[in-house]
């Protein structure tokens, strides 16, 4: 008690002095007509200290860029891998060298063999009319077309060929590409951009996979040729997902799969597409000229009207015995590609003799639909035998 | 709209027939008419004049067509490989100066499919800023990191390489697996030659591999037509991979890659474009074989040497005359591609239509192939154009240039002198 009292007295006296100091009107501190009271000075000091601390940079260890000598040393030490892996003895394949046309019978190293390796479905290799039209084109136009489509590479045979194919299939228009596989991997990136959804079959071949990769969209695969899997994938993607209603959605399938030979059930795909509102891109390289009563492809085979399929692409290197590819669809689909498809705009056009070969091939198919019956009986023979 | 995609009705030779089109709805759609007009061709890639029917090549092509038919309908590996293909591969390898070569059916596919095979994730691609889109696509498709160096600037290339080797892969800083530097021989939109000797020196110093795309320069430059390496004195054995197309100088279609035997062997087994795609069409192969034989002089005449001399003379003459007239022309000497700068996008259709009206066909290039305000008209010289053709072309371009006002470097007295000289030549 005795010690506490003087301490209390001292504290009270100190407090009284401090409060007197704070409350003392600083008569001389009138700035711009505003009285500055004592507590404002303390608050001002505190704010100044806070601002000062915030404005100081946080402590970072100093960055020392590499000196020239160090960069030189690193460059000298760095050893690149060889450009290609060393040759393994076992992997040496020598493909057979043909000495005559790749028709049903061909000559290899002097021996005549039966050719089961070429995709010459309609037997048009060596067809007289085809060769005559090619010769005519060669004499008139030379071999190459020497320019992309936009810069004088469009020859009238190209336009004729496009019109012919569109006519044959029953679509408004079509567009020609100069190489079979470049068709599909230019079409897919022209329509599918980053952020779109593509549902594709697992077993699509390399060119389609490349196109899917180049398009940078989200790709979801479903089990090969399994409609139940496709339905469940579509269901999963669209159910309750508001975002999918606003972005573009595509299904990519092949009509006859190059890697497995199965035919895609187009009628079920179209039903699913209409139910879930997707667009279909159909790759018909192996079925154009083969399936259907008159060779018009998968749509005719299943009796589906052709305008239900949004985009059809095909390479002409199989049934039509020429090279190159085409894409058909509605007029807007085709027009869009003329400006934004990489393989069309930046690359030389199809050599004119191949385009005229395509025209004669389609003519031949229209005039002789019995070829298809032959083809089908041969296929049946091979299957059963 | 009517300046692009003009259809033609004959071979893209020195003079060709351009089909006239008319439109009922303000150029939204264009219908063909049956009328054609003969125009001087200053637009097609016909450097050595092989585009039309040629006396040596065409009979052989027709023969091969009858023997092998128009297409092989199968991939190289499955039965599309004919004797012609192997012959052409050896011939190309010999022509370019490398041990081996491999063929593809299309130039664009060659680049897009080869680059992913050679380099993958963990590698670095350093490419010129003005490279063609097929190279850009191939580089993107490969999964490697891509860095760009300023166009034709070896000093900047060296900076980029040093920075990248010292820094390593982007986030892990592990050393790069390999580095490939991609350049082109002649850049198609600028007409410039690549600064090859210095770039090669830089790459050798930093142990980077080089990939040279000679799409426009093979067959068109160099004393015997062997391309940029011959012109600039670079040994082909130094460049690791040389790529080229047959569309431009040889009048055919397709592309090739020439490199050492191990690389070609690896490519033959690993490249999907070789294994899955239809092989090159046999008549096209025969055309290239005959064209190369003509250029090398192996057909028994000196037409090849004449063609090469003609194209060099033509390009130098044309370029110097254009410059004297006061146009702004890009590109180096000896390069058969010359862009005339138009700058203003509104002048593009004016230039193109006026020239067509006076029977000269030119190519005008705008966005997106060039930056928006750097539009140009690109002239491609051919060995099949004679001196009179060139003079006519020069007159027309001069008149049109006056009308439109694209002579950005007017030189008054010399213009008068050159007009007099032209009159004298006529």
PDB file of N, CA, C and O in Angstrom, chain A residues 68 72 76 78 81 83 91-93 96 98 101 117 119 125 141-144 146 150 152 154-156 160 179 206 213 216 317 322 342 347-348 353, chain B residues 5-8 32 45 51 67 69 71 73 78-79 81-83 105-106 108 140-141 162 176-178 207 209 247 251 265 269 272 278 281 284 287 362:
ATOM      1  N   UNK A  68      29.054 -12.849 -68.881  1.00  0.00           N
ATOM      2  CA  UNK A  68      29.350 -13.339 -70.223  1.00  0.00           C
ATOM      3  C   UNK A  68      30.166 -14.606 -70.168  1.00  0.00           C
ATOM      4  O   UNK A  68      29.945 -15.562 -70.897  1.00  0.00           O
ATOM      5  N   UNK A  72      29.267 -18.279 -71.677  1.00  0.00           N
ATOM      6  CA  UNK A  72      30.155 -18.988 -72.610  1.00  0.00           C
ATOM      7  C   UNK A  72      30.426 -20.402 -72.148  1.00  0.00           C
ATOM      8  O   UNK A  72      30.375 -21.354 -72.919  1.00  0.00           O
ATOM      9  N   UNK A  76      29.506 -23.909 -74.019  1.00  0.00           N
ATOM     10  CA  UNK A  76      30.507 -24.898 -74.418  1.00  0.00           C
ATOM     11  C   UNK A  76      30.187 -26.264 -73.866  1.00  0.00           C
ATOM     12  O   UNK A  76      30.398 -27.272 -74.519  1.00  0.00           O
ATOM     13  N   UNK A  78      27.265 -27.577 -73.176  1.00  0.00           N
ATOM     14  CA  UNK A  78      26.000 -28.178 -73.593  1.00  0.00           C
ATOM     15  C   UNK A  78      26.194 -29.104 -74.787  1.00  0.00           C
ATOM     16  O   UNK A  78      26.776 -28.721 -75.783  1.00  0.00           O
ATOM     17  N   UNK A  81      21.371 -33.769 -78.120  1.00  0.00           N
ATOM     18  CA  UNK A  81      21.143 -35.157 -78.526  1.00  0.00           C
ATOM     19  C   UNK A  81      21.321 -35.254 -80.027  1.00  0.00           C
ATOM     20  O   UNK A  81      21.113 -34.281 -80.725  1.00  0.00           O
ATOM     21  N   UNK A  83      20.301 -35.894 -83.834  1.00  0.00           N
ATOM     22  CA  UNK A  83      19.048 -35.476 -84.467  1.00  0.00           C
ATOM     23  C   UNK A  83      18.101 -36.652 -84.646  1.00  0.00           C
ATOM     24  O   UNK A  83      16.903 -36.501 -84.647  1.00  0.00           O
ATOM     25  N   UNK A  91      15.001 -52.947 -87.729  1.00  0.00           N
ATOM     26  CA  UNK A  91      13.875 -52.154 -88.200  1.00  0.00           C
ATOM     27  C   UNK A  91      14.008 -51.772 -89.665  1.00  0.00           C
ATOM     28  O   UNK A  91      13.423 -50.815 -90.115  1.00  0.00           O
ATOM     29  N   UNK A  92      14.768 -52.516 -90.393  1.00  0.00           N
ATOM     30  CA  UNK A  92      14.998 -52.131 -91.784  1.00  0.00           C
ATOM     31  C   UNK A  92      13.907 -52.704 -92.671  1.00  0.00           C
ATOM     32  O   UNK A  92      13.905 -53.885 -92.958  1.00  0.00           O
ATOM     33  N   UNK A  93      12.931 -51.883 -93.058  1.00  0.00           N
ATOM     34  CA  UNK A  93      11.900 -52.405 -93.983  1.00  0.00           C
ATOM     35  C   UNK A  93      12.219 -51.878 -95.356  1.00  0.00           C
ATOM     36  O   UNK A  93      12.439 -50.697 -95.541  1.00  0.00           O
ATOM     37  N   UNK A  96       8.234 -52.773-101.237  1.00  0.00           N
ATOM     38  CA  UNK A  96       8.356 -53.392-102.556  1.00  0.00           C
ATOM     39  C   UNK A  96       8.351 -52.321-103.632  1.00  0.00           C
ATOM     40  O   UNK A  96       7.628 -51.347-103.532  1.00  0.00           O
ATOM     41  N   UNK A  98       7.348 -51.298-107.246  1.00  0.00           N
ATOM     42  CA  UNK A  98       6.485 -51.758-108.318  1.00  0.00           C
ATOM     43  C   UNK A  98       7.064 -51.355-109.646  1.00  0.00           C
ATOM     44  O   UNK A  98       7.632 -50.288-109.792  1.00  0.00           O
ATOM     45  N   UNK A 101       1.777 -50.357-113.245  1.00  0.00           N
ATOM     46  CA  UNK A 101       0.690 -49.661-112.548  1.00  0.00           C
ATOM     47  C   UNK A 101       0.180 -50.509-111.396  1.00  0.00           C
ATOM     48  O   UNK A 101       0.232 -51.726-111.430  1.00  0.00           O
ATOM     49  N   UNK A 117      -2.827 -54.819-101.981  1.00  0.00           N
ATOM     50  CA  UNK A 117      -2.385 -53.741-101.098  1.00  0.00           C
ATOM     51  C   UNK A 117      -2.896 -52.375-101.505  1.00  0.00           C
ATOM     52  O   UNK A 117      -2.958 -51.481-100.694  1.00  0.00           O
ATOM     53  N   UNK A 119      -5.557 -49.419-102.670  1.00  0.00           N
ATOM     54  CA  UNK A 119      -6.968 -49.146-102.400  1.00  0.00           C
ATOM     55  C   UNK A 119      -7.696 -48.820-103.686  1.00  0.00           C
ATOM     56  O   UNK A 119      -8.369 -47.818-103.806  1.00  0.00           O
ATOM     57  N   UNK A 125      -7.767 -47.891-112.006  1.00  0.00           N
ATOM     58  CA  UNK A 125      -6.381 -47.706-112.448  1.00  0.00           C
ATOM     59  C   UNK A 125      -6.229 -48.393-113.788  1.00  0.00           C
ATOM     60  O   UNK A 125      -6.532 -49.554-113.933  1.00  0.00           O
ATOM     61  N   UNK A 141      -2.548 -28.210-120.139  1.00  0.00           N
ATOM     62  CA  UNK A 141      -2.190 -27.422-118.974  1.00  0.00           C
ATOM     63  C   UNK A 141      -0.825 -27.724-118.413  1.00  0.00           C
ATOM     64  O   UNK A 141      -0.406 -27.086-117.465  1.00  0.00           O
ATOM     65  N   UNK A 142      -0.117 -28.710-118.919  1.00  0.00           N
ATOM     66  CA  UNK A 142       1.136 -29.047-118.260  1.00  0.00           C
ATOM     67  C   UNK A 142       0.851 -29.853-117.011  1.00  0.00           C
ATOM     68  O   UNK A 142      -0.264 -30.287-116.755  1.00  0.00           O
ATOM     69  N   UNK A 143       1.857 -30.066-116.207  1.00  0.00           N
ATOM     70  CA  UNK A 143       1.667 -30.939-115.054  1.00  0.00           C
ATOM     71  C   UNK A 143       1.189 -30.167-113.835  1.00  0.00           C
ATOM     72  O   UNK A 143       0.139 -30.432-113.285  1.00  0.00           O
ATOM     73  N   UNK A 144       1.960 -29.188-113.386  1.00  0.00           N
ATOM     74  CA  UNK A 144       1.610 -28.547-112.134  1.00  0.00           C
ATOM     75  C   UNK A 144       0.741 -27.324-112.366  1.00  0.00           C
ATOM     76  O   UNK A 144       0.572 -26.867-113.483  1.00  0.00           O
ATOM     77  N   UNK A 146       1.234 -24.487-110.409  1.00  0.00           N
ATOM     78  CA  UNK A 146       2.106 -23.341-110.177  1.00  0.00           C
ATOM     79  C   UNK A 146       1.478 -22.195-109.414  1.00  0.00           C
ATOM     80  O   UNK A 146       1.682 -21.051-109.768  1.00  0.00           O
ATOM     81  N   UNK A 150      -5.681 -18.879-104.649  1.00  0.00           N
ATOM     82  CA  UNK A 150      -6.021 -17.463-104.694  1.00  0.00           C
ATOM     83  C   UNK A 150      -5.263 -16.695-105.770  1.00  0.00           C
ATOM     84  O   UNK A 150      -5.701 -15.643-106.215  1.00  0.00           O
ATOM     85  N   UNK A 152      -4.126 -17.246-109.234  1.00  0.00           N
ATOM     86  CA  UNK A 152      -4.052 -17.869-110.563  1.00  0.00           C
ATOM     87  C   UNK A 152      -3.731 -19.347-110.526  1.00  0.00           C
ATOM     88  O   UNK A 152      -3.155 -19.884-111.449  1.00  0.00           O
ATOM     89  N   UNK A 154      -6.279 -21.364-109.877  1.00  0.00           N
ATOM     90  CA  UNK A 154      -7.599 -21.949-110.106  1.00  0.00           C
ATOM     91  C   UNK A 154      -7.777 -22.117-111.589  1.00  0.00           C
ATOM     92  O   UNK A 154      -7.878 -21.166-112.327  1.00  0.00           O
ATOM     93  N   UNK A 155      -7.792 -23.355-112.017  1.00  0.00           N
ATOM     94  CA  UNK A 155      -7.950 -23.624-113.449  1.00  0.00           C
ATOM     95  C   UNK A 155      -9.379 -24.082-113.639  1.00  0.00           C
ATOM     96  O   UNK A 155     -10.003 -24.606-112.716  1.00  0.00           O
ATOM     97  N   UNK A 156      -9.928 -23.918-114.840  1.00  0.00           N
ATOM     98  CA  UNK A 156     -11.348 -24.230-114.990  1.00  0.00           C
ATOM     99  C   UNK A 156     -11.672 -25.693-114.703  1.00  0.00           C
ATOM    100  O   UNK A 156     -12.790 -26.000-114.287  1.00  0.00           O
ATOM    101  N   UNK A 160     -14.836 -27.120-112.547  1.00  0.00           N
ATOM    102  CA  UNK A 160     -15.701 -28.174-113.078  1.00  0.00           C
ATOM    103  C   UNK A 160     -15.776 -29.340-112.109  1.00  0.00           C
ATOM    104  O   UNK A 160     -16.840 -29.902-111.854  1.00  0.00           O
ATOM    105  N   UNK A 179      -4.292 -32.566-101.538  1.00  0.00           N
ATOM    106  CA  UNK A 179      -3.691 -33.800-101.067  1.00  0.00           C
ATOM    107  C   UNK A 179      -4.685 -34.489-100.161  1.00  0.00           C
ATOM    108  O   UNK A 179      -5.371 -33.842 -99.388  1.00  0.00           O
ATOM    109  N   UNK A 206      -4.477 -41.348 -88.239  1.00  0.00           N
ATOM    110  CA  UNK A 206      -3.512 -40.336 -87.836  1.00  0.00           C
ATOM    111  C   UNK A 206      -3.861 -38.927 -88.310  1.00  0.00           C
ATOM    112  O   UNK A 206      -3.714 -37.961 -87.574  1.00  0.00           O
ATOM    113  N   UNK A 213      -5.589 -32.338 -82.862  1.00  0.00           N
ATOM    114  CA  UNK A 213      -4.561 -31.727 -82.039  1.00  0.00           C
ATOM    115  C   UNK A 213      -4.318 -30.278 -82.455  1.00  0.00           C
ATOM    116  O   UNK A 213      -4.169 -29.392 -81.621  1.00  0.00           O
ATOM    117  N   UNK A 216      -6.757 -27.430 -81.186  1.00  0.00           N
ATOM    118  CA  UNK A 216      -6.690 -26.980 -79.793  1.00  0.00           C
ATOM    119  C   UNK A 216      -8.019 -26.956 -79.074  1.00  0.00           C
ATOM    120  O   UNK A 216      -8.206 -26.184 -78.132  1.00  0.00           O
ATOM    121  N   UNK A 317      -7.982 -40.489-103.081  1.00  0.00           N
ATOM    122  CA  UNK A 317      -6.931 -41.425-103.458  1.00  0.00           C
ATOM    123  C   UNK A 317      -7.352 -42.872-103.382  1.00  0.00           C
ATOM    124  O   UNK A 317      -6.533 -43.763-103.545  1.00  0.00           O
ATOM    125  N   UNK A 322      -7.462 -41.081-108.161  1.00  0.00           N
ATOM    126  CA  UNK A 322      -6.638 -39.890-108.435  1.00  0.00           C
ATOM    127  C   UNK A 322      -6.046 -39.474-107.102  1.00  0.00           C
ATOM    128  O   UNK A 322      -5.984 -40.250-106.186  1.00  0.00           O
ATOM    129  N   UNK A 342      -6.160 -23.685 -93.865  1.00  0.00           N
ATOM    130  CA  UNK A 342      -4.736 -23.512 -94.128  1.00  0.00           C
ATOM    131  C   UNK A 342      -4.264 -24.285 -95.354  1.00  0.00           C
ATOM    132  O   UNK A 342      -3.494 -23.785 -96.157  1.00  0.00           O
ATOM    133  N   UNK A 347      -1.372 -23.221-100.018  1.00  0.00           N
ATOM    134  CA  UNK A 347      -0.691 -24.313-100.674  1.00  0.00           C
ATOM    135  C   UNK A 347      -1.094 -24.364-102.134  1.00  0.00           C
ATOM    136  O   UNK A 347      -2.176 -23.935-102.496  1.00  0.00           O
ATOM    137  N   UNK A 348      -0.226 -24.882-102.981  1.00  0.00           N
ATOM    138  CA  UNK A 348      -0.522 -24.924-104.412  1.00  0.00           C
ATOM    139  C   UNK A 348      -1.743 -25.782-104.676  1.00  0.00           C
ATOM    140  O   UNK A 348      -2.053 -26.695-103.925  1.00  0.00           O
ATOM    141  N   UNK A 353      -4.404 -32.297-114.192  1.00  0.00           N
ATOM    142  CA  UNK A 353      -4.744 -33.590-114.784  1.00  0.00           C
ATOM    143  C   UNK A 353      -5.409 -34.496-113.755  1.00  0.00           C
ATOM    144  O   UNK A 353      -6.242 -35.337-114.095  1.00  0.00           O
TER     145      UNK A 353
ATOM    146  N   UNK B   5      -8.378 -15.403-106.621  1.00  0.00           N
ATOM    147  CA  UNK B   5      -9.030 -16.602-107.138  1.00  0.00           C
ATOM    148  C   UNK B   5      -9.458 -16.496-108.577  1.00  0.00           C
ATOM    149  O   UNK B   5     -10.459 -17.082-108.965  1.00  0.00           O
ATOM    150  N   UNK B   6      -8.716 -15.772-109.383  1.00  0.00           N
ATOM    151  CA  UNK B   6      -9.121 -15.645-110.788  1.00  0.00           C
ATOM    152  C   UNK B   6      -8.867 -16.963-111.499  1.00  0.00           C
ATOM    153  O   UNK B   6      -7.757 -17.450-111.497  1.00  0.00           O
ATOM    154  N   UNK B   7      -9.863 -17.526-112.130  1.00  0.00           N
ATOM    155  CA  UNK B   7      -9.620 -18.793-112.826  1.00  0.00           C
ATOM    156  C   UNK B   7      -8.936 -18.555-114.168  1.00  0.00           C
ATOM    157  O   UNK B   7      -9.123 -17.530-114.797  1.00  0.00           O
ATOM    158  N   UNK B   8      -8.147 -19.537-114.559  1.00  0.00           N
ATOM    159  CA  UNK B   8      -7.475 -19.438-115.853  1.00  0.00           C
ATOM    160  C   UNK B   8      -7.873 -20.625-116.691  1.00  0.00           C
ATOM    161  O   UNK B   8      -8.295 -21.659-116.177  1.00  0.00           O
ATOM    162  N   UNK B  32     -18.684 -17.484-113.759  1.00  0.00           N
ATOM    163  CA  UNK B  32     -17.774 -17.517-114.898  1.00  0.00           C
ATOM    164  C   UNK B  32     -18.505 -17.202-116.171  1.00  0.00           C
ATOM    165  O   UNK B  32     -19.640 -17.584-116.345  1.00  0.00           O
ATOM    166  N   UNK B  45       4.051 -19.154-110.063  1.00  0.00           N
ATOM    167  CA  UNK B  45       5.389 -19.589-109.681  1.00  0.00           C
ATOM    168  C   UNK B  45       5.953 -20.457-110.782  1.00  0.00           C
ATOM    169  O   UNK B  45       5.972 -21.674-110.667  1.00  0.00           O
ATOM    170  N   UNK B  51       6.010 -24.886-116.672  1.00  0.00           N
ATOM    171  CA  UNK B  51       4.593 -25.027-116.340  1.00  0.00           C
ATOM    172  C   UNK B  51       3.769 -25.566-117.491  1.00  0.00           C
ATOM    173  O   UNK B  51       2.870 -26.359-117.290  1.00  0.00           O
ATOM    174  N   UNK B  67       1.822 -45.962-118.419  1.00  0.00           N
ATOM    175  CA  UNK B  67       2.382 -47.166-117.807  1.00  0.00           C
ATOM    176  C   UNK B  67       1.923 -47.327-116.373  1.00  0.00           C
ATOM    177  O   UNK B  67       1.568 -48.415-115.946  1.00  0.00           O
ATOM    178  N   UNK B  69      -0.412 -45.244-114.648  1.00  0.00           N
ATOM    179  CA  UNK B  69      -1.729 -44.660-114.372  1.00  0.00           C
ATOM    180  C   UNK B  69      -1.639 -43.472-113.422  1.00  0.00           C
ATOM    181  O   UNK B  69      -0.613 -43.213-112.826  1.00  0.00           O
ATOM    182  N   UNK B  71      -2.614 -42.485-110.546  1.00  0.00           N
ATOM    183  CA  UNK B  71      -2.317 -42.438-109.120  1.00  0.00           C
ATOM    184  C   UNK B  71      -2.013 -43.848-108.672  1.00  0.00           C
ATOM    185  O   UNK B  71      -2.366 -44.805-109.339  1.00  0.00           O
ATOM    186  N   UNK B  73      -2.952 -44.984-105.590  1.00  0.00           N
ATOM    187  CA  UNK B  73      -4.000 -45.435-104.683  1.00  0.00           C
ATOM    188  C   UNK B  73      -3.501 -46.089-103.421  1.00  0.00           C
ATOM    189  O   UNK B  73      -4.203 -46.833-102.803  1.00  0.00           O
ATOM    190  N   UNK B  78       2.827 -49.407 -98.521  1.00  0.00           N
ATOM    191  CA  UNK B  78       1.972 -50.548 -98.831  1.00  0.00           C
ATOM    192  C   UNK B  78       1.927 -50.897-100.291  1.00  0.00           C
ATOM    193  O   UNK B  78       1.062 -51.634-100.687  1.00  0.00           O
ATOM    194  N   UNK B  79       2.727 -50.333-101.102  1.00  0.00           N
ATOM    195  CA  UNK B  79       2.568 -50.697-102.502  1.00  0.00           C
ATOM    196  C   UNK B  79       2.419 -49.489-103.385  1.00  0.00           C
ATOM    197  O   UNK B  79       1.930 -49.583-104.496  1.00  0.00           O
ATOM    198  N   UNK B  81       5.105 -47.597-103.952  1.00  0.00           N
ATOM    199  CA  UNK B  81       6.485 -47.257-104.269  1.00  0.00           C
ATOM    200  C   UNK B  81       6.812 -47.811-105.646  1.00  0.00           C
ATOM    201  O   UNK B  81       6.832 -49.006-105.829  1.00  0.00           O
ATOM    202  N   UNK B  82       7.020 -46.965-106.611  1.00  0.00           N
ATOM    203  CA  UNK B  82       7.366 -47.489-107.932  1.00  0.00           C
ATOM    204  C   UNK B  82       8.825 -47.181-108.225  1.00  0.00           C
ATOM    205  O   UNK B  82       9.482 -46.467-107.482  1.00  0.00           O
ATOM    206  N   UNK B  83       9.296 -47.697-109.331  1.00  0.00           N
ATOM    207  CA  UNK B  83      10.687 -47.448-109.706  1.00  0.00           C
ATOM    208  C   UNK B  83      10.948 -45.958-109.868  1.00  0.00           C
ATOM    209  O   UNK B  83      12.031 -45.482-109.577  1.00  0.00           O
ATOM    210  N   UNK B 105       3.981 -36.063-101.004  1.00  0.00           N
ATOM    211  CA  UNK B 105       3.083 -35.642-102.059  1.00  0.00           C
ATOM    212  C   UNK B 105       2.755 -34.175-102.062  1.00  0.00           C
ATOM    213  O   UNK B 105       2.236 -33.666-103.038  1.00  0.00           O
ATOM    214  N   UNK B 106       3.034 -33.453-100.984  1.00  0.00           N
ATOM    215  CA  UNK B 106       2.627 -32.052-100.933  1.00  0.00           C
ATOM    216  C   UNK B 106       3.598 -31.288-100.054  1.00  0.00           C
ATOM    217  O   UNK B 106       4.017 -31.770 -99.020  1.00  0.00           O
ATOM    218  N   UNK B 108       3.261 -28.509 -98.186  1.00  0.00           N
ATOM    219  CA  UNK B 108       2.761 -28.086 -96.887  1.00  0.00           C
ATOM    220  C   UNK B 108       2.827 -29.231 -95.894  1.00  0.00           C
ATOM    221  O   UNK B 108       3.259 -29.088 -94.752  1.00  0.00           O
ATOM    222  N   UNK B 140       4.366 -25.806 -84.062  1.00  0.00           N
ATOM    223  CA  UNK B 140       3.368 -25.876 -82.990  1.00  0.00           C
ATOM    224  C   UNK B 140       2.954 -27.298 -82.722  1.00  0.00           C
ATOM    225  O   UNK B 140       2.743 -27.710 -81.590  1.00  0.00           O
ATOM    226  N   UNK B 141       2.835 -28.072 -83.798  1.00  0.00           N
ATOM    227  CA  UNK B 141       2.367 -29.447 -83.639  1.00  0.00           C
ATOM    228  C   UNK B 141       3.385 -30.347 -82.997  1.00  0.00           C
ATOM    229  O   UNK B 141       3.070 -31.466 -82.607  1.00  0.00           O
ATOM    230  N   UNK B 162      22.194 -17.832 -77.002  1.00  0.00           N
ATOM    231  CA  UNK B 162      22.955 -17.784 -75.755  1.00  0.00           C
ATOM    232  C   UNK B 162      22.021 -17.754 -74.568  1.00  0.00           C
ATOM    233  O   UNK B 162      22.195 -18.482 -73.587  1.00  0.00           O
ATOM    234  N   UNK B 176      18.325 -28.104 -72.693  1.00  0.00           N
ATOM    235  CA  UNK B 176      17.503 -28.496 -73.828  1.00  0.00           C
ATOM    236  C   UNK B 176      17.989 -29.798 -74.412  1.00  0.00           C
ATOM    237  O   UNK B 176      19.163 -30.080 -74.409  1.00  0.00           O
ATOM    238  N   UNK B 177      17.049 -30.562 -74.978  1.00  0.00           N
ATOM    239  CA  UNK B 177      17.476 -31.823 -75.591  1.00  0.00           C
ATOM    240  C   UNK B 177      18.153 -31.558 -76.928  1.00  0.00           C
ATOM    241  O   UNK B 177      19.179 -32.110 -77.239  1.00  0.00           O
ATOM    242  N   UNK B 178      17.548 -30.752 -77.755  1.00  0.00           N
ATOM    243  CA  UNK B 178      18.239 -30.330 -78.970  1.00  0.00           C
ATOM    244  C   UNK B 178      17.626 -29.018 -79.450  1.00  0.00           C
ATOM    245  O   UNK B 178      16.521 -28.672 -79.082  1.00  0.00           O
ATOM    246  N   UNK B 207      26.258 -25.319 -81.645  1.00  0.00           N
ATOM    247  CA  UNK B 207      25.866 -26.721 -81.822  1.00  0.00           C
ATOM    248  C   UNK B 207      24.353 -26.877 -82.024  1.00  0.00           C
ATOM    249  O   UNK B 207      23.734 -27.785 -81.483  1.00  0.00           O
ATOM    250  N   UNK B 209      21.108 -27.509 -84.715  1.00  0.00           N
ATOM    251  CA  UNK B 209      20.898 -28.117 -86.022  1.00  0.00           C
ATOM    252  C   UNK B 209      20.191 -27.113 -86.923  1.00  0.00           C
ATOM    253  O   UNK B 209      19.404 -26.320 -86.465  1.00  0.00           O
ATOM    254  N   UNK B 247       6.826 -27.626-106.637  1.00  0.00           N
ATOM    255  CA  UNK B 247       5.755 -26.883-107.296  1.00  0.00           C
ATOM    256  C   UNK B 247       6.266 -25.669-108.024  1.00  0.00           C
ATOM    257  O   UNK B 247       5.692 -25.263-109.021  1.00  0.00           O
ATOM    258  N   UNK B 251       7.564 -27.244-111.923  1.00  0.00           N
ATOM    259  CA  UNK B 251       6.273 -27.380-112.586  1.00  0.00           C
ATOM    260  C   UNK B 251       5.535 -28.641-112.254  1.00  0.00           C
ATOM    261  O   UNK B 251       4.855 -29.203-113.087  1.00  0.00           O
ATOM    262  N   UNK B 265      16.570 -42.611 -93.135  1.00  0.00           N
ATOM    263  CA  UNK B 265      16.128 -43.936 -92.729  1.00  0.00           C
ATOM    264  C   UNK B 265      15.135 -43.836 -91.577  1.00  0.00           C
ATOM    265  O   UNK B 265      14.080 -44.470 -91.573  1.00  0.00           O
ATOM    266  N   UNK B 269      10.786 -44.625 -91.473  1.00  0.00           N
ATOM    267  CA  UNK B 269      10.070 -45.546 -90.594  1.00  0.00           C
ATOM    268  C   UNK B 269       9.151 -44.853 -89.633  1.00  0.00           C
ATOM    269  O   UNK B 269       8.271 -45.468 -89.074  1.00  0.00           O
ATOM    270  N   UNK B 272       4.467 -40.281 -90.274  1.00  0.00           N
ATOM    271  CA  UNK B 272       3.131 -40.742 -90.655  1.00  0.00           C
ATOM    272  C   UNK B 272       2.718 -40.290 -92.039  1.00  0.00           C
ATOM    273  O   UNK B 272       1.960 -40.966 -92.710  1.00  0.00           O
ATOM    274  N   UNK B 278      -1.226 -41.203 -99.516  1.00  0.00           N
ATOM    275  CA  UNK B 278      -1.024 -41.704-100.875  1.00  0.00           C
ATOM    276  C   UNK B 278       0.300 -41.187-101.401  1.00  0.00           C
ATOM    277  O   UNK B 278       0.666 -40.053-101.157  1.00  0.00           O
ATOM    278  N   UNK B 281       1.914 -38.818-107.294  1.00  0.00           N
ATOM    279  CA  UNK B 281       1.347 -39.363-108.514  1.00  0.00           C
ATOM    280  C   UNK B 281       2.458 -39.615-109.532  1.00  0.00           C
ATOM    281  O   UNK B 281       3.299 -38.749-109.743  1.00  0.00           O
ATOM    282  N   UNK B 284       3.578 -36.952-112.083  1.00  0.00           N
ATOM    283  CA  UNK B 284       4.239 -35.810-111.449  1.00  0.00           C
ATOM    284  C   UNK B 284       5.685 -36.142-111.147  1.00  0.00           C
ATOM    285  O   UNK B 284       6.588 -35.307-111.315  1.00  0.00           O
ATOM    286  N   UNK B 287       7.685 -35.912-114.259  1.00  0.00           N
ATOM    287  CA  UNK B 287       7.916 -34.519-114.654  1.00  0.00           C
ATOM    288  C   UNK B 287       9.120 -33.959-113.921  1.00  0.00           C
ATOM    289  O   UNK B 287       9.968 -33.284-114.511  1.00  0.00           O
ATOM    290  N   UNK B 362      -1.353  -9.630-112.361  1.00  0.00           N
ATOM    291  CA  UNK B 362      -0.438  -9.573-111.224  1.00  0.00           C
ATOM    292  C   UNK B 362      -1.142 -10.131-110.002  1.00  0.00           C
ATOM    293  O   UNK B 362      -2.343 -10.291-109.965  1.00  0.00           O
TER     294      UNK B 362
END
